[in-house]
Amino acid sequence: MNNFDNIPSSFAVCCLSNCPQKDTCLRFIAGEKLETTKICALCVLPHALQPNGTCQMYRDCTPIKGAYGFSTLLSNVRKKDLLPLREKIMAYLGNQTAYYSYRSGKRLLTPKQQEQILAFFREQGYIENLSFDRYCETY
């Protein structure tokens, strides 16, 4: 996956070509992929690179399998299990606003979040057809 069109302006990119970790650092790769029309960006400063060759701002560039939405998961739930599952997921995601945003697919669920949500379903006895509404590979 090499789509860097959606780099948030709040994500610091790196231009330190002497960094030994540059080939696997998401910040460096994103810095190289910035649109040529962009002339200003939040960046990593040179002193982030430590004398031992590590960097405080290093971010691994291994893609993750993100998921959007869990309406499909909820559609197969028995009525008596719906409220307890909803409450567990809502508490885990932080609040009601976050819950509905994730449920509808407006926000990306990380692999860790996906696994925890699926664990809630398994605790209630659901073990088959556990999949989110859609998946994507992203950084």
Short mmCIF file of N, CA, C and O in Angstrom, two decimals:
data_model
loop_
_atom_site.label_atom_id
_atom_site.label_comp_id
_atom_site.label_asym_id
_atom_site.label_seq_id
_atom_site.Cartn_x
_atom_site.Cartn_y
_atom_site.Cartn_z
N MET A 1 0.85 -1.18 0.00
CA MET A 1 0.00 0.00 0.00
C MET A 1 0.89 1.24 0.00
O MET A 1 1.73 1.39 0.84
N ASN A 2 0.65 2.12 -0.93
CA ASN A 2 1.47 3.32 -1.03
C ASN A 2 0.63 4.57 -1.17
O ASN A 2 1.03 5.51 -1.85
N ASN A 3 -0.52 4.61 -0.57
CA ASN A 3 -1.39 5.77 -0.68
C ASN A 3 -1.13 6.73 0.47
O ASN A 3 -1.48 6.48 1.59
N PHE A 4 -0.50 7.85 0.14
CA PHE A 4 -0.18 8.85 1.15
C PHE A 4 -0.96 10.13 0.90
O PHE A 4 -0.55 11.20 1.30
N ASP A 5 -2.11 10.01 0.22
CA ASP A 5 -2.91 11.19 -0.11
C ASP A 5 -3.56 11.82 1.11
O ASP A 5 -3.89 12.99 1.11
N ASN A 6 -3.76 11.03 2.15
CA ASN A 6 -4.51 11.51 3.31
C ASN A 6 -3.65 11.73 4.54
O ASN A 6 -4.08 11.49 5.66
N ILE A 7 -2.44 12.19 4.34
CA ILE A 7 -1.57 12.46 5.49
C ILE A 7 -2.16 13.65 6.25
O ILE A 7 -2.29 14.73 5.69
N PRO A 8 -2.54 13.46 7.51
CA PRO A 8 -3.11 14.58 8.26
C PRO A 8 -2.06 15.68 8.46
O PRO A 8 -0.86 15.39 8.63
N SER A 9 -2.50 16.91 8.46
CA SER A 9 -1.56 18.02 8.65
C SER A 9 -0.94 17.99 10.04
O SER A 9 0.12 18.57 10.26
N SER A 10 -1.55 17.27 10.97
CA SER A 10 -1.01 17.18 12.33
C SER A 10 0.03 16.07 12.47
O SER A 10 0.60 15.90 13.54
N PHE A 11 0.30 15.32 11.41
CA PHE A 11 1.28 14.23 11.45
C PHE A 11 2.63 14.77 11.05
O PHE A 11 2.83 15.25 9.92
N ALA A 12 3.59 14.71 11.96
CA ALA A 12 4.93 15.22 11.69
C ALA A 12 5.65 14.28 10.73
O ALA A 12 5.71 13.07 10.95
N VAL A 13 6.16 14.84 9.65
CA VAL A 13 6.93 14.07 8.69
C VAL A 13 8.42 14.32 8.93
O VAL A 13 8.80 15.24 9.65
N CYS A 14 9.25 13.50 8.30
CA CYS A 14 10.69 13.61 8.53
C CYS A 14 11.42 13.73 7.20
O CYS A 14 11.04 13.11 6.21
N CYS A 15 12.47 14.51 7.20
CA CYS A 15 13.30 14.70 6.01
C CYS A 15 14.77 14.42 6.33
O CYS A 15 15.67 14.90 5.63
N LEU A 16 15.02 13.67 7.40
CA LEU A 16 16.40 13.38 7.82
C LEU A 16 16.95 12.21 7.00
O LEU A 16 16.85 11.05 7.39
N SER A 17 17.56 12.53 5.88
CA SER A 17 18.05 11.49 4.97
C SER A 17 19.23 10.71 5.54
O SER A 17 19.57 9.65 5.03
N ASN A 18 19.83 11.18 6.61
CA ASN A 18 20.94 10.46 7.23
C ASN A 18 20.49 9.50 8.33
O ASN A 18 21.32 8.86 8.97
N CYS A 19 19.21 9.38 8.56
CA CYS A 19 18.70 8.51 9.62
C CYS A 19 18.83 7.04 9.20
O CYS A 19 18.37 6.65 8.12
N PRO A 20 19.40 6.20 10.06
CA PRO A 20 19.54 4.78 9.72
C PRO A 20 18.21 4.02 9.69
O PRO A 20 18.14 2.93 9.14
N GLN A 21 17.16 4.61 10.26
CA GLN A 21 15.85 3.94 10.29
C GLN A 21 14.91 4.44 9.20
O GLN A 21 13.76 4.02 9.14
N LYS A 22 15.38 5.30 8.32
CA LYS A 22 14.51 5.97 7.35
C LYS A 22 13.75 5.00 6.44
O LYS A 22 12.61 5.29 6.06
N ASP A 23 14.33 3.86 6.09
CA ASP A 23 13.68 2.95 5.16
C ASP A 23 12.44 2.27 5.73
O ASP A 23 11.61 1.77 4.97
N THR A 24 12.32 2.23 7.06
CA THR A 24 11.16 1.59 7.68
C THR A 24 10.34 2.57 8.52
O THR A 24 9.47 2.15 9.27
N CYS A 25 10.63 3.86 8.39
CA CYS A 25 9.94 4.87 9.20
C CYS A 25 8.82 5.53 8.40
O CYS A 25 9.05 6.13 7.34
N LEU A 26 7.63 5.44 8.93
CA LEU A 26 6.46 6.03 8.29
C LEU A 26 6.62 7.54 8.12
O LEU A 26 6.23 8.11 7.09
N ARG A 27 7.22 8.19 9.09
CA ARG A 27 7.38 9.65 9.00
C ARG A 27 8.30 10.04 7.84
O ARG A 27 8.03 11.00 7.12
N PHE A 28 9.39 9.30 7.64
CA PHE A 28 10.31 9.62 6.55
C PHE A 28 9.66 9.32 5.20
O PHE A 28 9.71 10.13 4.27
N ILE A 29 9.02 8.16 5.09
CA ILE A 29 8.37 7.78 3.83
C ILE A 29 7.26 8.77 3.49
O ILE A 29 7.13 9.19 2.34
N ALA A 30 6.49 9.17 4.49
CA ALA A 30 5.43 10.16 4.26
C ALA A 30 6.02 11.50 3.82
O ALA A 30 5.48 12.17 2.93
N GLY A 31 7.15 11.88 4.39
CA GLY A 31 7.81 13.11 3.99
C GLY A 31 8.24 13.09 2.54
O GLY A 31 8.14 14.08 1.83
N GLU A 32 8.70 11.94 2.09
CA GLU A 32 9.10 11.80 0.69
C GLU A 32 7.91 11.82 -0.26
O GLU A 32 8.03 12.19 -1.41
N LYS A 33 6.74 11.40 0.23
CA LYS A 33 5.55 11.27 -0.61
C LYS A 33 4.65 12.51 -0.59
O LYS A 33 3.63 12.52 -1.24
N LEU A 34 5.04 13.53 0.16
CA LEU A 34 4.22 14.74 0.20
C LEU A 34 4.04 15.31 -1.20
O LEU A 34 4.96 15.25 -2.02
N GLU A 35 2.88 15.86 -1.44
CA GLU A 35 2.61 16.49 -2.73
C GLU A 35 3.64 17.59 -2.98
O GLU A 35 4.01 18.32 -2.08
N THR A 36 4.05 17.72 -4.22
CA THR A 36 5.06 18.74 -4.55
C THR A 36 4.50 20.14 -4.42
O THR A 36 5.26 21.10 -4.34
N THR A 37 3.18 20.28 -4.34
CA THR A 37 2.58 21.60 -4.17
C THR A 37 2.63 22.05 -2.71
O THR A 37 2.44 23.23 -2.43
N LYS A 38 2.88 21.11 -1.80
CA LYS A 38 2.94 21.44 -0.37
C LYS A 38 4.32 22.02 -0.06
O LYS A 38 5.34 21.40 -0.36
N ILE A 39 4.36 23.20 0.53
CA ILE A 39 5.65 23.84 0.82
C ILE A 39 5.94 23.98 2.31
O ILE A 39 7.00 24.42 2.70
N CYS A 40 4.98 23.58 3.15
CA CYS A 40 5.16 23.69 4.59
C CYS A 40 4.47 22.51 5.27
O CYS A 40 3.36 22.13 4.88
N ALA A 41 5.12 21.92 6.26
CA ALA A 41 4.54 20.79 6.98
C ALA A 41 5.14 20.72 8.38
O ALA A 41 6.24 21.21 8.61
N LEU A 42 4.43 20.10 9.28
CA LEU A 42 4.95 19.80 10.61
C LEU A 42 6.07 18.77 10.42
O LEU A 42 5.89 17.80 9.68
N CYS A 43 7.23 19.00 11.03
CA CYS A 43 8.34 18.09 10.77
C CYS A 43 9.08 17.69 12.04
O CYS A 43 9.01 18.36 13.06
N VAL A 44 9.81 16.59 11.92
CA VAL A 44 10.67 16.09 12.98
C VAL A 44 11.98 16.87 12.91
O VAL A 44 12.57 17.02 11.85
N LEU A 45 12.43 17.36 14.04
CA LEU A 45 13.68 18.12 14.08
C LEU A 45 14.88 17.18 14.19
O LEU A 45 14.77 16.08 14.73
N PRO A 46 16.03 17.60 13.70
CA PRO A 46 17.22 16.73 13.67
C PRO A 46 17.64 16.16 15.02
O PRO A 46 18.12 15.03 15.09
N HIS A 47 17.40 16.88 16.12
CA HIS A 47 17.85 16.35 17.41
C HIS A 47 16.96 15.22 17.94
O HIS A 47 17.24 14.66 18.99
N ALA A 48 15.91 14.84 17.20
CA ALA A 48 15.14 13.64 17.56
C ALA A 48 15.96 12.39 17.32
O ALA A 48 15.76 11.36 17.97
N LEU A 49 16.92 12.49 16.39
CA LEU A 49 17.81 11.38 16.09
C LEU A 49 18.88 11.29 17.17
O LEU A 49 19.64 12.22 17.39
N GLN A 50 18.89 10.17 17.87
CA GLN A 50 19.80 9.96 18.98
C GLN A 50 21.19 9.51 18.49
O GLN A 50 21.30 8.96 17.39
N PRO A 51 22.24 9.73 19.28
CA PRO A 51 23.59 9.30 18.88
C PRO A 51 23.70 7.80 18.58
O PRO A 51 24.50 7.39 17.78
N ASN A 52 22.85 7.00 19.20
CA ASN A 52 22.90 5.54 18.97
C ASN A 52 22.14 5.11 17.70
O ASN A 52 22.01 3.93 17.43
N GLY A 53 21.61 6.08 16.95
CA GLY A 53 20.92 5.78 15.69
C GLY A 53 19.43 5.57 15.80
O GLY A 53 18.76 5.33 14.81
N THR A 54 18.90 5.62 17.02
CA THR A 54 17.44 5.50 17.18
C THR A 54 16.83 6.89 17.14
O THR A 54 17.52 7.90 17.30
N CYS A 55 15.53 6.93 16.95
CA CYS A 55 14.83 8.21 16.87
C CYS A 55 13.60 8.18 17.78
O CYS A 55 12.83 7.22 17.77
N GLN A 56 13.43 9.24 18.52
CA GLN A 56 12.28 9.36 19.42
C GLN A 56 10.97 9.40 18.66
O GLN A 56 9.92 9.07 19.19
N MET A 57 11.00 9.82 17.41
CA MET A 57 9.78 10.01 16.62
C MET A 57 9.53 8.87 15.62
O MET A 57 8.60 8.93 14.83
N TYR A 58 10.32 7.82 15.68
CA TYR A 58 10.19 6.70 14.74
C TYR A 58 8.80 6.08 14.82
O TYR A 58 8.26 5.86 15.90
N ARG A 59 8.22 5.83 13.65
CA ARG A 59 6.94 5.12 13.55
C ARG A 59 7.09 4.04 12.49
O ARG A 59 7.41 4.34 11.34
N ASP A 60 6.86 2.81 12.89
CA ASP A 60 6.99 1.68 11.98
C ASP A 60 6.01 1.83 10.81
O ASP A 60 4.86 2.23 11.00
N CYS A 61 6.46 1.50 9.62
CA CYS A 61 5.63 1.68 8.43
C CYS A 61 4.88 0.41 8.02
O CYS A 61 4.34 0.34 6.92
N THR A 62 4.82 -0.58 8.90
CA THR A 62 4.06 -1.79 8.59
C THR A 62 2.57 -1.45 8.55
O THR A 62 2.02 -0.92 9.51
N PRO A 63 1.89 -1.76 7.44
CA PRO A 63 0.47 -1.47 7.35
C PRO A 63 -0.34 -2.32 8.34
O PRO A 63 0.09 -3.40 8.73
N ILE A 64 -1.49 -1.81 8.73
CA ILE A 64 -2.40 -2.55 9.60
C ILE A 64 -3.68 -2.85 8.83
O ILE A 64 -3.99 -2.20 7.83
N LYS A 65 -4.44 -3.83 9.31
CA LYS A 65 -5.75 -4.13 8.74
C LYS A 65 -6.77 -3.43 9.62
O LYS A 65 -7.12 -3.90 10.70
N GLY A 66 -7.21 -2.26 9.16
CA GLY A 66 -8.21 -1.50 9.89
C GLY A 66 -9.61 -1.95 9.52
O GLY A 66 -9.81 -2.60 8.50
N ALA A 67 -10.57 -1.62 10.35
CA ALA A 67 -11.96 -1.97 10.09
C ALA A 67 -12.84 -0.75 10.31
O ALA A 67 -12.53 0.12 11.12
N TYR A 68 -13.94 -0.73 9.59
CA TYR A 68 -14.93 0.33 9.74
C TYR A 68 -16.29 -0.29 9.99
O TYR A 68 -16.72 -1.18 9.26
N GLY A 69 -16.96 0.17 11.03
CA GLY A 69 -18.33 -0.20 11.31
C GLY A 69 -18.52 -1.58 11.91
O GLY A 69 -17.82 -2.52 11.56
N PHE A 70 -19.50 -1.65 12.82
CA PHE A 70 -19.85 -2.96 13.37
C PHE A 70 -21.35 -3.14 13.44
O PHE A 70 -21.88 -3.89 14.25
N SER A 71 -22.08 -2.50 12.53
CA SER A 71 -23.53 -2.70 12.43
C SER A 71 -23.87 -4.14 12.07
O SER A 71 -24.85 -4.70 12.56
N THR A 72 -23.06 -4.74 11.19
CA THR A 72 -23.28 -6.13 10.79
C THR A 72 -23.15 -7.06 11.99
O THR A 72 -23.97 -7.98 12.16
N LEU A 73 -22.17 -6.83 12.82
CA LEU A 73 -21.99 -7.63 14.03
C LEU A 73 -23.23 -7.55 14.92
O LEU A 73 -23.72 -8.55 15.42
N LEU A 74 -23.72 -6.35 15.10
CA LEU A 74 -24.87 -6.14 15.98
C LEU A 74 -26.17 -6.69 15.40
O LEU A 74 -27.09 -7.04 16.14
N SER A 75 -26.27 -6.77 14.08
CA SER A 75 -27.51 -7.24 13.45
C SER A 75 -27.79 -8.70 13.74
O SER A 75 -28.93 -9.14 13.63
N ASN A 76 -26.78 -9.46 14.11
CA ASN A 76 -26.95 -10.89 14.39
C ASN A 76 -27.07 -11.20 15.88
O ASN A 76 -27.02 -12.36 16.27
N VAL A 77 -27.23 -10.18 16.70
CA VAL A 77 -27.27 -10.35 18.15
C VAL A 77 -28.71 -10.51 18.63
O VAL A 77 -29.62 -9.82 18.17
N ARG A 78 -28.88 -11.46 19.58
CA ARG A 78 -30.21 -11.63 20.19
C ARG A 78 -30.56 -10.38 21.00
O ARG A 78 -29.68 -9.72 21.56
N LYS A 79 -31.83 -10.09 21.05
CA LYS A 79 -32.31 -8.87 21.71
C LYS A 79 -31.81 -8.77 23.16
O LYS A 79 -31.39 -7.71 23.61
N LYS A 80 -31.79 -9.87 23.89
CA LYS A 80 -31.39 -9.85 25.30
C LYS A 80 -29.90 -9.55 25.47
O LYS A 80 -29.47 -9.08 26.52
N ASP A 81 -29.12 -9.78 24.43
CA ASP A 81 -27.67 -9.54 24.51
C ASP A 81 -27.27 -8.16 24.00
O ASP A 81 -26.14 -7.72 24.20
N LEU A 82 -28.18 -7.48 23.33
CA LEU A 82 -27.84 -6.23 22.67
C LEU A 82 -27.40 -5.14 23.66
O LEU A 82 -26.36 -4.51 23.47
N LEU A 83 -28.16 -4.91 24.71
CA LEU A 83 -27.82 -3.86 25.66
C LEU A 83 -26.49 -4.13 26.38
O LEU A 83 -25.64 -3.23 26.45
N PRO A 84 -26.25 -5.34 26.91
CA PRO A 84 -24.96 -5.59 27.56
C PRO A 84 -23.77 -5.40 26.61
O PRO A 84 -22.75 -4.83 26.99
N LEU A 85 -23.90 -5.85 25.37
CA LEU A 85 -22.83 -5.68 24.40
C LEU A 85 -22.60 -4.20 24.09
O LEU A 85 -21.47 -3.73 24.05
N ARG A 86 -23.68 -3.50 23.89
CA ARG A 86 -23.60 -2.06 23.59
C ARG A 86 -22.89 -1.32 24.73
O ARG A 86 -22.02 -0.49 24.50
N GLU A 87 -23.25 -1.63 25.97
CA GLU A 87 -22.65 -0.97 27.13
C GLU A 87 -21.16 -1.27 27.25
O GLU A 87 -20.36 -0.39 27.54
N LYS A 88 -20.77 -2.54 27.02
CA LYS A 88 -19.36 -2.90 27.09
C LYS A 88 -18.55 -2.19 26.01
O LYS A 88 -17.47 -1.66 26.28
N ILE A 89 -19.08 -2.20 24.79
CA ILE A 89 -18.37 -1.56 23.68
C ILE A 89 -18.28 -0.05 23.90
O ILE A 89 -17.23 0.56 23.69
N MET A 90 -19.37 0.54 24.36
CA MET A 90 -19.40 1.98 24.60
C MET A 90 -18.38 2.37 25.68
O MET A 90 -17.64 3.34 25.53
N ALA A 91 -18.33 1.59 26.75
CA ALA A 91 -17.36 1.87 27.82
C ALA A 91 -15.93 1.74 27.30
O ALA A 91 -15.07 2.55 27.63
N TYR A 92 -15.70 0.74 26.47
CA TYR A 92 -14.36 0.52 25.93
C TYR A 92 -13.95 1.65 24.99
O TYR A 92 -12.81 2.12 25.03
N LEU A 93 -14.86 2.10 24.14
CA LEU A 93 -14.53 3.14 23.17
C LEU A 93 -14.55 4.55 23.76
O LEU A 93 -14.12 5.49 23.12
N GLY A 94 -15.06 4.68 24.98
CA GLY A 94 -14.95 5.96 25.68
C GLY A 94 -16.24 6.67 26.00
O GLY A 94 -16.41 7.19 27.08
N ASN A 95 -17.16 6.71 25.04
CA ASN A 95 -18.43 7.41 25.29
C ASN A 95 -19.42 7.10 24.17
O ASN A 95 -19.09 6.43 23.20
N GLN A 96 -20.62 7.62 24.32
CA GLN A 96 -21.69 7.35 23.36
C GLN A 96 -21.37 7.92 21.98
O GLN A 96 -21.61 7.27 20.96
N THR A 97 -20.80 9.10 21.93
CA THR A 97 -20.46 9.72 20.64
C THR A 97 -19.45 8.87 19.88
O THR A 97 -19.62 8.61 18.69
N ALA A 98 -18.41 8.42 20.56
CA ALA A 98 -17.40 7.58 19.93
C ALA A 98 -18.02 6.26 19.48
O ALA A 98 -17.75 5.79 18.37
N TYR A 99 -18.87 5.68 20.33
CA TYR A 99 -19.52 4.42 20.00
C TYR A 99 -20.26 4.51 18.67
O TYR A 99 -20.07 3.68 17.78
N TYR A 100 -21.09 5.53 18.52
CA TYR A 100 -21.88 5.66 17.30
C TYR A 100 -21.01 6.01 16.09
O TYR A 100 -21.29 5.58 14.97
N SER A 101 -19.97 6.74 16.31
CA SER A 101 -19.05 7.08 15.22
C SER A 101 -18.33 5.83 14.71
O SER A 101 -18.21 5.61 13.50
N TYR A 102 -17.87 4.99 15.61
CA TYR A 102 -17.23 3.74 15.21
C TYR A 102 -18.24 2.76 14.63
O TYR A 102 -17.97 2.10 13.63
N ARG A 103 -19.40 2.64 15.26
CA ARG A 103 -20.42 1.69 14.79
C ARG A 103 -20.84 1.98 13.36
O ARG A 103 -20.99 1.08 12.54
N SER A 104 -21.01 3.25 13.04
CA SER A 104 -21.47 3.63 11.70
C SER A 104 -20.36 3.59 10.65
O SER A 104 -20.63 3.73 9.46
N GLY A 105 -19.12 3.42 11.09
CA GLY A 105 -18.01 3.34 10.14
C GLY A 105 -17.38 4.67 9.81
O GLY A 105 -16.62 4.78 8.85
N LYS A 106 -17.62 5.67 10.62
CA LYS A 106 -17.01 6.98 10.38
C LYS A 106 -15.57 7.04 10.90
O LYS A 106 -14.81 7.89 10.48
N ARG A 107 -15.24 6.14 11.82
CA ARG A 107 -13.89 6.12 12.40
C ARG A 107 -13.28 4.74 12.24
O ARG A 107 -13.97 3.73 12.31
N LEU A 108 -11.98 4.70 12.05
CA LEU A 108 -11.24 3.46 11.86
C LEU A 108 -11.01 2.74 13.18
O LEU A 108 -10.58 3.35 14.16
N LEU A 109 -11.29 1.45 13.19
CA LEU A 109 -10.99 0.60 14.34
C LEU A 109 -9.64 -0.06 14.11
O LEU A 109 -9.42 -0.71 13.09
N THR A 110 -8.73 0.11 15.06
CA THR A 110 -7.41 -0.51 14.97
C THR A 110 -7.54 -2.01 15.22
O THR A 110 -8.56 -2.47 15.77
N PRO A 111 -6.51 -2.79 14.88
CA PRO A 111 -6.57 -4.22 15.18
C PRO A 111 -6.81 -4.51 16.66
O PRO A 111 -7.56 -5.43 17.00
N LYS A 112 -6.21 -3.73 17.55
CA LYS A 112 -6.41 -3.92 18.99
C LYS A 112 -7.89 -3.67 19.36
O LYS A 112 -8.48 -4.45 20.12
N GLN A 113 -8.48 -2.62 18.82
CA GLN A 113 -9.88 -2.33 19.10
C GLN A 113 -10.78 -3.42 18.54
O GLN A 113 -11.75 -3.84 19.20
N GLN A 114 -10.47 -3.88 17.35
CA GLN A 114 -11.26 -4.95 16.73
C GLN A 114 -11.25 -6.19 17.61
O GLN A 114 -12.31 -6.79 17.85
N GLU A 115 -10.07 -6.58 18.07
CA GLU A 115 -9.95 -7.79 18.88
C GLU A 115 -10.73 -7.66 20.18
O GLU A 115 -11.39 -8.61 20.62
N GLN A 116 -10.70 -6.50 20.81
CA GLN A 116 -11.43 -6.32 22.07
C GLN A 116 -12.94 -6.38 21.83
O GLN A 116 -13.67 -7.00 22.61
N ILE A 117 -13.40 -5.75 20.77
CA ILE A 117 -14.84 -5.78 20.47
C ILE A 117 -15.28 -7.21 20.17
O ILE A 117 -16.32 -7.66 20.66
N LEU A 118 -14.49 -7.93 19.39
CA LEU A 118 -14.83 -9.34 19.11
C LEU A 118 -14.80 -10.18 20.38
O LEU A 118 -15.62 -11.10 20.54
N ALA A 119 -13.91 -9.85 21.32
CA ALA A 119 -13.87 -10.56 22.60
C ALA A 119 -15.18 -10.37 23.37
O ALA A 119 -15.68 -11.31 24.00
N PHE A 120 -15.75 -9.16 23.30
CA PHE A 120 -17.04 -8.92 23.96
C PHE A 120 -18.13 -9.83 23.38
O PHE A 120 -18.95 -10.37 24.10
N PHE A 121 -18.11 -9.99 22.05
CA PHE A 121 -19.09 -10.86 21.40
C PHE A 121 -18.87 -12.31 21.80
O PHE A 121 -19.84 -13.03 22.07
N ARG A 122 -17.63 -12.73 21.86
CA ARG A 122 -17.33 -14.12 22.25
C ARG A 122 -17.76 -14.39 23.69
O ARG A 122 -18.25 -15.48 24.00
N GLU A 123 -17.57 -13.40 24.56
CA GLU A 123 -18.01 -13.54 25.96
C GLU A 123 -19.51 -13.80 26.05
O GLU A 123 -19.98 -14.45 26.97
N GLN A 124 -20.25 -13.26 25.10
CA GLN A 124 -21.70 -13.43 25.08
C GLN A 124 -22.10 -14.71 24.32
O GLN A 124 -23.29 -14.97 24.14
N GLY A 125 -21.12 -15.47 23.82
CA GLY A 125 -21.42 -16.73 23.16
C GLY A 125 -21.47 -16.67 21.64
O GLY A 125 -21.78 -17.66 20.99
N TYR A 126 -21.14 -15.54 21.07
CA TYR A 126 -21.14 -15.40 19.60
C TYR A 126 -19.75 -15.77 19.09
O TYR A 126 -18.76 -15.13 19.46
N ILE A 127 -19.69 -16.81 18.26
CA ILE A 127 -18.38 -17.25 17.76
C ILE A 127 -18.34 -17.36 16.23
O ILE A 127 -17.27 -17.52 15.66
N GLU A 128 -19.46 -17.28 15.56
CA GLU A 128 -19.51 -17.40 14.11
C GLU A 128 -19.86 -16.08 13.45
O GLU A 128 -20.55 -15.24 14.04
N ASN A 129 -19.38 -15.92 12.23
CA ASN A 129 -19.68 -14.74 11.41
C ASN A 129 -19.34 -13.43 12.11
O ASN A 129 -20.12 -12.48 12.09
N LEU A 130 -18.20 -13.40 12.75
CA LEU A 130 -17.76 -12.19 13.44
C LEU A 130 -16.86 -11.37 12.52
O LEU A 130 -15.66 -11.60 12.43
N SER A 131 -17.48 -10.46 11.81
CA SER A 131 -16.70 -9.59 10.93
C SER A 131 -17.29 -8.18 10.95
O SER A 131 -18.48 -7.99 11.16
N PHE A 132 -16.42 -7.23 10.73
CA PHE A 132 -16.82 -5.83 10.71
C PHE A 132 -17.40 -5.50 9.34
O PHE A 132 -17.32 -6.30 8.40
N ASP A 133 -17.98 -4.32 9.22
CA ASP A 133 -18.66 -3.95 7.98
C ASP A 133 -17.72 -3.90 6.78
O ASP A 133 -18.07 -4.35 5.70
N ARG A 134 -16.55 -3.34 6.96
CA ARG A 134 -15.57 -3.33 5.87
C ARG A 134 -14.17 -3.19 6.46
O ARG A 134 -14.00 -2.71 7.57
N TYR A 135 -13.21 -3.62 5.68
CA TYR A 135 -11.81 -3.59 6.10
C TYR A 135 -10.98 -2.81 5.09
O TYR A 135 -11.34 -2.68 3.92
N CYS A 136 -9.85 -2.31 5.56
CA CYS A 136 -8.90 -1.65 4.66
C CYS A 136 -7.51 -1.78 5.23
O CYS A 136 -7.33 -1.90 6.44
N GLU A 137 -6.53 -1.78 4.34
CA GLU A 137 -5.14 -1.79 4.77
C GLU A 137 -4.70 -0.34 4.83
O GLU A 137 -4.88 0.41 3.87
N THR A 138 -4.13 0.06 5.95
CA THR A 138 -3.73 1.45 6.14
C THR A 138 -2.54 1.52 7.07
O THR A 138 -2.13 0.52 7.64
N TYR A 139 -2.02 2.71 7.23
CA TYR A 139 -0.88 2.90 8.14
C TYR A 139 -1.37 3.48 9.44
O TYR A 139 -2.35 4.16 9.50
#
